Short mmCIF file of C-alpha atoms in Angstrom, two decimals:
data_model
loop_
_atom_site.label_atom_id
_atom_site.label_comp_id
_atom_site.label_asym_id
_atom_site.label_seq_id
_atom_site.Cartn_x
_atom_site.Cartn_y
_atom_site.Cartn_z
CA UNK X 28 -86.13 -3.00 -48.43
CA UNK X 29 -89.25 -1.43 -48.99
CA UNK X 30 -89.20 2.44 -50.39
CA UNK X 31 -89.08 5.10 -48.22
CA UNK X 32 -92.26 6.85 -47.85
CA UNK X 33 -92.28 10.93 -48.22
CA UNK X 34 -92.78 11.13 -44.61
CA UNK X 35 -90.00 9.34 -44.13
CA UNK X 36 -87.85 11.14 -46.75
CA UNK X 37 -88.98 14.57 -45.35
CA UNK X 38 -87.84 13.19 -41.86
CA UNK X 39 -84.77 12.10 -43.07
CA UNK X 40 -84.13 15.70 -44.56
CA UNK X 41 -84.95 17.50 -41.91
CA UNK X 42 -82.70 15.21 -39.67
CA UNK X 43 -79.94 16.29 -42.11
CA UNK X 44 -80.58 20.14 -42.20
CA UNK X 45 -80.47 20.36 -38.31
CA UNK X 46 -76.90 17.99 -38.78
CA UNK X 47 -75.76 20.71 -41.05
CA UNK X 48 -76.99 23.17 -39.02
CA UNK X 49 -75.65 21.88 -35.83
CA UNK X 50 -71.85 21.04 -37.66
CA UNK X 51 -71.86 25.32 -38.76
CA UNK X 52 -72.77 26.20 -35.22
CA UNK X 53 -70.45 23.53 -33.60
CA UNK X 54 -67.41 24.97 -36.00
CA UNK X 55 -68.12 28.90 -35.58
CA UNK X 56 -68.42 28.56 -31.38
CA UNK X 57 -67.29 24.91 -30.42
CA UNK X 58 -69.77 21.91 -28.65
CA UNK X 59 -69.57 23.97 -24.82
CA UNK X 60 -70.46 27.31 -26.02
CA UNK X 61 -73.34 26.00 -28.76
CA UNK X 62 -76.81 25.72 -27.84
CA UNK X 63 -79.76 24.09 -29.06
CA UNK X 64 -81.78 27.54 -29.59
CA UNK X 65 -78.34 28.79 -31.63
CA UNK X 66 -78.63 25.69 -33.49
CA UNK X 67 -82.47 26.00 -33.97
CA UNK X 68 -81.84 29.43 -35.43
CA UNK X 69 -79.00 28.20 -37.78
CA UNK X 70 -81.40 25.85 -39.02
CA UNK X 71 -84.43 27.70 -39.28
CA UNK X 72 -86.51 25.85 -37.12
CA UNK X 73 -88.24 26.55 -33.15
CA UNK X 74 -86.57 24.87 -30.50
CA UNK X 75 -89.77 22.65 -30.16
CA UNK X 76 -89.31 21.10 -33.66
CA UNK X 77 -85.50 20.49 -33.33
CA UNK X 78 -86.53 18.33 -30.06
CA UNK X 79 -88.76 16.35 -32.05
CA UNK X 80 -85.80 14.98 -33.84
CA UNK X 81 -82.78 15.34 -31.10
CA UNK X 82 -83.42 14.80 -27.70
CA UNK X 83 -80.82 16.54 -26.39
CA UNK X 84 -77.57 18.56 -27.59
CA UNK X 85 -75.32 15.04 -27.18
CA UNK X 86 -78.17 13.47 -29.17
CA UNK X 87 -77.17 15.87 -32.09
CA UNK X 88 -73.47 15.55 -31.30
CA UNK X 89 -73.56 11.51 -31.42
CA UNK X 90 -75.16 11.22 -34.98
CA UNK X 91 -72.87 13.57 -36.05
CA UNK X 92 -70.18 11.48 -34.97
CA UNK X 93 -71.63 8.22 -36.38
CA UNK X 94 -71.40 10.23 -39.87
CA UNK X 95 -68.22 11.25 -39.87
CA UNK X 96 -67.07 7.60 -38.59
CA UNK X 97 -69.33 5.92 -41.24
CA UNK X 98 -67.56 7.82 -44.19
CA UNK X 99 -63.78 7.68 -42.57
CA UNK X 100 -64.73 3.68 -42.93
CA UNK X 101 -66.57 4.09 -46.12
CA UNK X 102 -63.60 6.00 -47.87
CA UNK X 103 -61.00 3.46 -46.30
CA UNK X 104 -63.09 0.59 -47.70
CA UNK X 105 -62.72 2.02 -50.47
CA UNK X 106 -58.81 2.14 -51.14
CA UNK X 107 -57.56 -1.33 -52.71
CA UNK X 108 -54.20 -0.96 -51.01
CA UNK X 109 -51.96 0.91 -47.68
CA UNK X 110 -49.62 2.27 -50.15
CA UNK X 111 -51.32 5.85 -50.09
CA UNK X 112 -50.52 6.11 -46.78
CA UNK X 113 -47.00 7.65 -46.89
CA UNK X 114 -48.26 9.94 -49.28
CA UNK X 115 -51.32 11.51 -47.71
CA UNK X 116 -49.57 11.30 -43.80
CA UNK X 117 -46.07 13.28 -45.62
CA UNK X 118 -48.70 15.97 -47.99
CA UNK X 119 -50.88 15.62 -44.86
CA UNK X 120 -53.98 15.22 -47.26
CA UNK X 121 -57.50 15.29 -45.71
CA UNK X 122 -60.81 13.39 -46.53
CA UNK X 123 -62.30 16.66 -44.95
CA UNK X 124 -60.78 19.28 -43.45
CA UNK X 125 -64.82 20.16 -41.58
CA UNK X 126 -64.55 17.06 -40.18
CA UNK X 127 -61.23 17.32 -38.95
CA UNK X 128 -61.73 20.00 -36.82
CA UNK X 129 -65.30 18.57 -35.72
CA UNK X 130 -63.02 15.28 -34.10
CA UNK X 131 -60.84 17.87 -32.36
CA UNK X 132 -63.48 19.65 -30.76
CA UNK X 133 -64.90 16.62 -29.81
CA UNK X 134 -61.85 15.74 -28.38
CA UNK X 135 -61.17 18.73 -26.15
CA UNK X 136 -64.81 18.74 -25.07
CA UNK X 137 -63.76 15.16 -24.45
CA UNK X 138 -61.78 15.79 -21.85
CA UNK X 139 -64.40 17.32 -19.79
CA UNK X 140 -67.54 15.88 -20.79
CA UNK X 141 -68.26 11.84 -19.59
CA UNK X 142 -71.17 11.81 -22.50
CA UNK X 143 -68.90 12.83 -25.16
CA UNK X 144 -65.82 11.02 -23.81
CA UNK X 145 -68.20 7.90 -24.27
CA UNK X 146 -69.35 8.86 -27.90
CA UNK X 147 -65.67 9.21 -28.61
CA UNK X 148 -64.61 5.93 -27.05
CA UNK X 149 -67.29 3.86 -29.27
CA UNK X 150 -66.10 5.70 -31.89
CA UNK X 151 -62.43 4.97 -31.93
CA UNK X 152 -63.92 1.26 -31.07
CA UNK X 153 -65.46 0.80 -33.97
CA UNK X 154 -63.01 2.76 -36.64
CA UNK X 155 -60.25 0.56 -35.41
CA UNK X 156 -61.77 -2.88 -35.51
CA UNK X 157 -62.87 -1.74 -38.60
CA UNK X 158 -58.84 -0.59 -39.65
CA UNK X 159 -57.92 -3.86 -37.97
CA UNK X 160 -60.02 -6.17 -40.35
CA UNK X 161 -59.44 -3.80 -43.62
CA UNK X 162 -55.13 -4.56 -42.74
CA UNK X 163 -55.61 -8.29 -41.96
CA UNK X 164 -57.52 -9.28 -44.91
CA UNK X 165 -54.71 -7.12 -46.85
CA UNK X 166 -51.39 -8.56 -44.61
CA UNK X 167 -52.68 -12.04 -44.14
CA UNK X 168 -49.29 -12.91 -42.93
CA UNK X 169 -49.29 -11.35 -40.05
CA UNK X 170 -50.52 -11.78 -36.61
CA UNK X 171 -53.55 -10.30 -35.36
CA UNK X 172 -51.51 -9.11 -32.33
CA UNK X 173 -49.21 -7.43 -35.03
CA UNK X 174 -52.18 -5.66 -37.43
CA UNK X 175 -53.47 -4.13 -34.01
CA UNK X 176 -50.29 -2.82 -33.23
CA UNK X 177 -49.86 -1.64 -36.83
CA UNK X 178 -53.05 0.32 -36.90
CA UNK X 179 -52.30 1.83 -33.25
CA UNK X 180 -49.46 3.13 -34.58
CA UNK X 181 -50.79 4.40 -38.17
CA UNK X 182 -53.86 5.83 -35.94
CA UNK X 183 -51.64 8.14 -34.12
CA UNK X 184 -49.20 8.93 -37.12
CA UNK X 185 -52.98 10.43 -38.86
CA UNK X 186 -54.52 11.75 -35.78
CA UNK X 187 -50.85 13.72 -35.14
CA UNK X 188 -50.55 14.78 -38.84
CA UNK X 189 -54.33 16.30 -38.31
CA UNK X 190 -52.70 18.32 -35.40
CA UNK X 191 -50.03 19.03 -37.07
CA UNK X 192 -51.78 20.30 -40.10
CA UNK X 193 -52.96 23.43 -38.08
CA UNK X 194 -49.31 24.89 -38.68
CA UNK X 195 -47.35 25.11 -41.47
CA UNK X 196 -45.22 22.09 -42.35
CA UNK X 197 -41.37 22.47 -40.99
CA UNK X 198 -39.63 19.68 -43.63
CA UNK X 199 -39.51 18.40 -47.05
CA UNK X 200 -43.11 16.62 -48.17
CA UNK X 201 -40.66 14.75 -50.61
CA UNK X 202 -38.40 13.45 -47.95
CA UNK X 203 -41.02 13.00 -45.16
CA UNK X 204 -42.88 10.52 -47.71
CA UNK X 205 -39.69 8.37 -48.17
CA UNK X 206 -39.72 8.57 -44.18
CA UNK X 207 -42.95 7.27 -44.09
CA UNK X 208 -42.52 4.71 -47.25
CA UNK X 209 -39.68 3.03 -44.99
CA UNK X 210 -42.04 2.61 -41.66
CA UNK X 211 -45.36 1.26 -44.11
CA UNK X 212 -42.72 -1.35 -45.71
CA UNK X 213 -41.20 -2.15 -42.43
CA UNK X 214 -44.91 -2.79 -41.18
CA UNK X 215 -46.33 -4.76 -43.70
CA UNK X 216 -42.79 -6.55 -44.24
CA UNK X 217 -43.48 -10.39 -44.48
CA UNK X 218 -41.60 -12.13 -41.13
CA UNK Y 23 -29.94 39.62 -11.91
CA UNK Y 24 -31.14 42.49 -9.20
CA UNK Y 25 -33.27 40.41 -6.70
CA UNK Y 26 -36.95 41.08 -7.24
CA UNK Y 27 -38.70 43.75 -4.77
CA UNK Y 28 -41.64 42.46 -3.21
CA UNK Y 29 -43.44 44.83 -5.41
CA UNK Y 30 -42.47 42.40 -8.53
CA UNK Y 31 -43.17 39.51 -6.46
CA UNK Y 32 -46.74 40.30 -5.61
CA UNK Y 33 -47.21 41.23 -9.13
CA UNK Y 34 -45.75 37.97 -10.75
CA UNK Y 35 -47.76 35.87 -7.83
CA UNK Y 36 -50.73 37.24 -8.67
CA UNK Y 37 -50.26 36.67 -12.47
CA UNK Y 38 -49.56 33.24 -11.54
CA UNK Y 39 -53.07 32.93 -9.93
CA UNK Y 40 -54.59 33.96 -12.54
CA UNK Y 41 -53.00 31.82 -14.79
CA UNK Y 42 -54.08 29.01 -12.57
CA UNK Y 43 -57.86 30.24 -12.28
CA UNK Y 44 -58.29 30.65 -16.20
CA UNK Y 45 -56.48 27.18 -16.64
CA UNK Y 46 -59.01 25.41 -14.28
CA UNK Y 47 -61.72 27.91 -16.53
CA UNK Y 48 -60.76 26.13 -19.92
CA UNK Y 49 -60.54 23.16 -18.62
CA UNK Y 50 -64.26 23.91 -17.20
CA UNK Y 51 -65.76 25.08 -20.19
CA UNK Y 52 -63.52 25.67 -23.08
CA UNK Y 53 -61.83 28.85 -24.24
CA UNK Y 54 -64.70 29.87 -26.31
CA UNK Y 55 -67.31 29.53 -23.21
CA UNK Y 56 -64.96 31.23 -20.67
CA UNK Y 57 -65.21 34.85 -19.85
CA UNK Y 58 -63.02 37.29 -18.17
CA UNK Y 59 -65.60 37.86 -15.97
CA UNK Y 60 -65.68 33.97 -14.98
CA UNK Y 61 -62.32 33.84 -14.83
CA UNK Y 62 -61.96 36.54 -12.07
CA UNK Y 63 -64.36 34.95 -10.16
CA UNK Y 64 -62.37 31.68 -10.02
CA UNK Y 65 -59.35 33.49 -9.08
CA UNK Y 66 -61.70 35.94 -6.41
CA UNK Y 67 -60.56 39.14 -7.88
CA UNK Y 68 -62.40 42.17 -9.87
CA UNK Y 69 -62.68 41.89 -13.27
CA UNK Y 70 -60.91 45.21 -13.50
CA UNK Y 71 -58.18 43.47 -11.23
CA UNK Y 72 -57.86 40.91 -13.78
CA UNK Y 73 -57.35 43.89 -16.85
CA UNK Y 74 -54.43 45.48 -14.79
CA UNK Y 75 -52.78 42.15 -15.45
CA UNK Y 76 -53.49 41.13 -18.66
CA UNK Y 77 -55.20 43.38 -21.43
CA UNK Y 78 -57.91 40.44 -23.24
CA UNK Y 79 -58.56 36.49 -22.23
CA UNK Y 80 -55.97 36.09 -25.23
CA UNK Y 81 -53.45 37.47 -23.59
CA UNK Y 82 -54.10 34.85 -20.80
CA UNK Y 83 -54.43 32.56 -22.89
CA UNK Y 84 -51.21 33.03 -24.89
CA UNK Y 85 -48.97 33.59 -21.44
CA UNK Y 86 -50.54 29.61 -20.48
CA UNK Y 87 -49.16 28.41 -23.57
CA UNK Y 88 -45.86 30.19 -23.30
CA UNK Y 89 -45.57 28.76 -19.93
CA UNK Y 90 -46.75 24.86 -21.35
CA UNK Y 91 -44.14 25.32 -24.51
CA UNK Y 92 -40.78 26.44 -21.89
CA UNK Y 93 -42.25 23.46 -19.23
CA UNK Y 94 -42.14 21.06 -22.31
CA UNK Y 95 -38.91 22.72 -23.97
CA UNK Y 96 -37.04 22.40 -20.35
CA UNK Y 97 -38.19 18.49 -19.92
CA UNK Y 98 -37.26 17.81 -23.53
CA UNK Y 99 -33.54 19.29 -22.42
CA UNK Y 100 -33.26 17.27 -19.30
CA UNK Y 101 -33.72 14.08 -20.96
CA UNK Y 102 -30.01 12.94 -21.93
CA UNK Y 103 -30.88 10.43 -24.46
CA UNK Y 104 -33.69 9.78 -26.62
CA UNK Y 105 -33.93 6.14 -26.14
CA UNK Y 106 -37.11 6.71 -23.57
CA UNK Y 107 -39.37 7.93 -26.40
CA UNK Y 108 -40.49 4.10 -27.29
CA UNK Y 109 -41.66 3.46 -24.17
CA UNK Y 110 -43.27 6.84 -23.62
CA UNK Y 111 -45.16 6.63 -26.77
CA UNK Y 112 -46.15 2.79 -26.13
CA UNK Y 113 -47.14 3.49 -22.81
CA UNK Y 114 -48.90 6.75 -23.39
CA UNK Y 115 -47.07 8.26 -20.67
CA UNK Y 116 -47.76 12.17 -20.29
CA UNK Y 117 -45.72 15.12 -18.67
CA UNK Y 118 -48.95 16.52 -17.80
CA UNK Y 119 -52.54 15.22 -18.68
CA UNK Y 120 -53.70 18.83 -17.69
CA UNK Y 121 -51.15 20.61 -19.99
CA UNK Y 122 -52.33 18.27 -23.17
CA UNK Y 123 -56.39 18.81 -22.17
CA UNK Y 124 -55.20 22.62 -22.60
CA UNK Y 125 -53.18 22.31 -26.16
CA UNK Y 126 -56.02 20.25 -27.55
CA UNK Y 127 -58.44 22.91 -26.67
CA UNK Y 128 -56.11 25.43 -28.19
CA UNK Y 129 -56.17 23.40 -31.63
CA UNK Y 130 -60.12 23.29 -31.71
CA UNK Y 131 -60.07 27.14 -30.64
CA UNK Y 132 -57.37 27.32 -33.43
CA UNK Y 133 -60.01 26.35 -36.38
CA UNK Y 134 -62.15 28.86 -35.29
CA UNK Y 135 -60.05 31.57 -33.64
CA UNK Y 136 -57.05 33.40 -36.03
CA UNK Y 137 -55.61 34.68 -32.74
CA UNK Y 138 -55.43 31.54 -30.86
CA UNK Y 139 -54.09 29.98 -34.76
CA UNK Y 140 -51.20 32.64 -34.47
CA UNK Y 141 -50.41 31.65 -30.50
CA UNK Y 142 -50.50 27.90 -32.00
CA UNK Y 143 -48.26 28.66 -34.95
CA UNK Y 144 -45.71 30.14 -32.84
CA UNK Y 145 -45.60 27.66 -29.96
CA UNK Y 146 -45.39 25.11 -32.95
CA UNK Y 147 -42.43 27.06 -34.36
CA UNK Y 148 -40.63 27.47 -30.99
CA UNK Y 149 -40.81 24.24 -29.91
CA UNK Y 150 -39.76 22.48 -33.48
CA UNK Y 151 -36.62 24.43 -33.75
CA UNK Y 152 -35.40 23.33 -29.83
CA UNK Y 153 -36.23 20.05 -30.70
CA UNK Y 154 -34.43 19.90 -34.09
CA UNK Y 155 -31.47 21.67 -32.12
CA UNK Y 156 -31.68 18.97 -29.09
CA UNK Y 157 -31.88 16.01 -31.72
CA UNK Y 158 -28.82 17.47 -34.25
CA UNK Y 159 -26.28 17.56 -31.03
CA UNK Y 160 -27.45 14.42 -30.21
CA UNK Y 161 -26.93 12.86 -33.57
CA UNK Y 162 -24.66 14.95 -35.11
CA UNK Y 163 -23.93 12.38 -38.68
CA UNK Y 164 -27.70 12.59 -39.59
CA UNK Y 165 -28.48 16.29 -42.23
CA UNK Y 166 -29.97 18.93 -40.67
CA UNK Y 167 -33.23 17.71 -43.50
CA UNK Y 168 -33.52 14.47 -42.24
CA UNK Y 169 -33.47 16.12 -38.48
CA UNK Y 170 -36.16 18.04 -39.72
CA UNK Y 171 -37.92 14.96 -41.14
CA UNK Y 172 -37.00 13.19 -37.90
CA UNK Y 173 -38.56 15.56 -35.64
CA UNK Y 174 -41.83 16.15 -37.82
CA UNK Y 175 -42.55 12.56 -37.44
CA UNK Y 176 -41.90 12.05 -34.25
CA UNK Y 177 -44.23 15.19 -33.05
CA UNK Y 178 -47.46 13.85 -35.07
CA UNK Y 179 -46.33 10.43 -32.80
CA UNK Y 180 -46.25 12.18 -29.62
CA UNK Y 181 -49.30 14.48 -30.74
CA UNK Y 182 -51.34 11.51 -32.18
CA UNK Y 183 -50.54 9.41 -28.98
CA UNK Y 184 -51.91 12.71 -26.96
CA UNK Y 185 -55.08 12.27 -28.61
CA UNK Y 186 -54.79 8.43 -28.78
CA UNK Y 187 -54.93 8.85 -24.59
CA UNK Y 188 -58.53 9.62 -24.39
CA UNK Y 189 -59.69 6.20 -25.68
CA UNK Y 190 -58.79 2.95 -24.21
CA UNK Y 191 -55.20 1.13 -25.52
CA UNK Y 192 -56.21 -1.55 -27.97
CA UNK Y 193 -52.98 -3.26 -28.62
CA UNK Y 194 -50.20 -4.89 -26.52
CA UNK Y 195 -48.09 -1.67 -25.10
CA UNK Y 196 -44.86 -4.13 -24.71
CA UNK Y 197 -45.37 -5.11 -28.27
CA UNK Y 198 -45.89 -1.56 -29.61
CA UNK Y 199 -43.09 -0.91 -27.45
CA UNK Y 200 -40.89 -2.96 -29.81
CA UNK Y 201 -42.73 -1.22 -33.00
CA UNK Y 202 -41.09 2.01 -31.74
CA UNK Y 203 -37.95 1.02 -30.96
CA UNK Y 204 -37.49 -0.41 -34.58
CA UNK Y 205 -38.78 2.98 -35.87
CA UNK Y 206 -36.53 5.01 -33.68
CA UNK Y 207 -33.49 2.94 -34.34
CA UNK Y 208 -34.31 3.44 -38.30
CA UNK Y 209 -35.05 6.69 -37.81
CA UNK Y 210 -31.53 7.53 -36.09
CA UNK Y 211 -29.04 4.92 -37.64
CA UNK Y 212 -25.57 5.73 -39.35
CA UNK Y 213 -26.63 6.23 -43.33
#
């Protein structure tokens, strides 16, 4: 690869100020309410120049995305085993709590938005192939039928937990993460 | 009960339309985006109209949720058994696709909003304690801990699959299907 020129480096900069930008207006007022001259002023920058790198509002929204889907499968790439799970789904642990909240508001806006519905379809595309290959080469024994099942059903366990994490927890951590332990070793069980 | 004079029935109608105005609002644009003054035009009143009713789009806001939480609460209480939570899960069935759009809107609005956290935190609250209560006389040898346990996991299912919904199904529902009822039958057998 060759090196990055400083033109490209100061593109690639300013790409990232006008994501960080976009992610503080996006958290204070939500995707609807934000607009591109909100997030020009957040950043610093005239409407004209943020267009230079973002077409569009969805533009902005849709790399955002891609980064926070890129580093969910970075950091599970990362972990050399499943056994955290009952752990982090029972303490309800978070990679990133910003984040978090940036996949709920795309979810609501989801529901009303074709654009972002589509961003958020590729997105939960490519997470759980990703999720699907990470189990299998971990749980060669079982089927591939079985691993997608198993990562449907630890999806929703860690999408609900990020729900649930919005109130205070109603049982015992402790207790929940021998609840948990069971279901993992009842996954992964050999058959 | 003393039957209601027409008095109270015009006034509870017309809270009802409003309701239903500032629920087709949200769903529009969001709590954030939505103003009173949208709100009464959906529902083709004065804004002041609208205050005589209800004193802040909060208010509105927390009266929908009330109204979601005793619809949900009252369904949960009509089911006899719990044995139809596998397949509901599985099959990403829904009481109301409308009434989940609204509570994932609340949880974005809830990162943002300490009012709309405190609405969320309540309706949380409410609706944990009925279930724990529904699930106890139901399975009256399992501790009221491992009810609590019980129930915790089996809201971040429900409230994952919720979320879940708005992307395509990857796996085999029958299959899943079978994944829950092994959970469920784990999660309530004689210890």
């Amino acid at each position: 690869m060759q090196p990055k020129t400083s033109q490209e480096q100061r593109h690639q900069q300013r790409k990232d100020e006008i994501i960080a930008a976009a992610r503080r207006r996006f958290r204070a007022s939500g995707f609807h309410a934000a607009s591109m001259s909100q997030i020009a002023l957040e950043a610093q920058l005239s409407v004209g120049q943020i267009y230079r790198y973002f077409a569009s509002k969805d533009a902005i929204i849709e790399e955002m995305i891609r980064r926070i889907i890129d580093y969910r499968i970075a950091e599970m790439e990362n972990k050399t085993e499943t056994s955290h799970l009952p752990e982090a789904l029972a303490w309800r642990h978070s990679l990133s709590p910003d984040d978090d909240a940036l996949m709920l508001e795309m979810a609501a806006e989801a529901t009303r938005n074709p654009q972002v519905q589509a961003m958020m379809i590729e997105a939960d595309a490519r997470m759980f192939e990703n999720a699907c290959n990470y189990m299998q080469s971990r749980h060669p024994h079982l089927s591939a039928e079985r691993i997608r099942c198993c990562v449907e059903l630890l999806a929703a366990l860690m999408e609900g937990t990020t729900l649930r994490r919005l109130t205070p927890q109603k049982c015992d951590p402790t207790q929940l993460q021998l609840l948990y332990q069971e279901i993992t070793t009842m996954l992964f069980a050999d058959k």
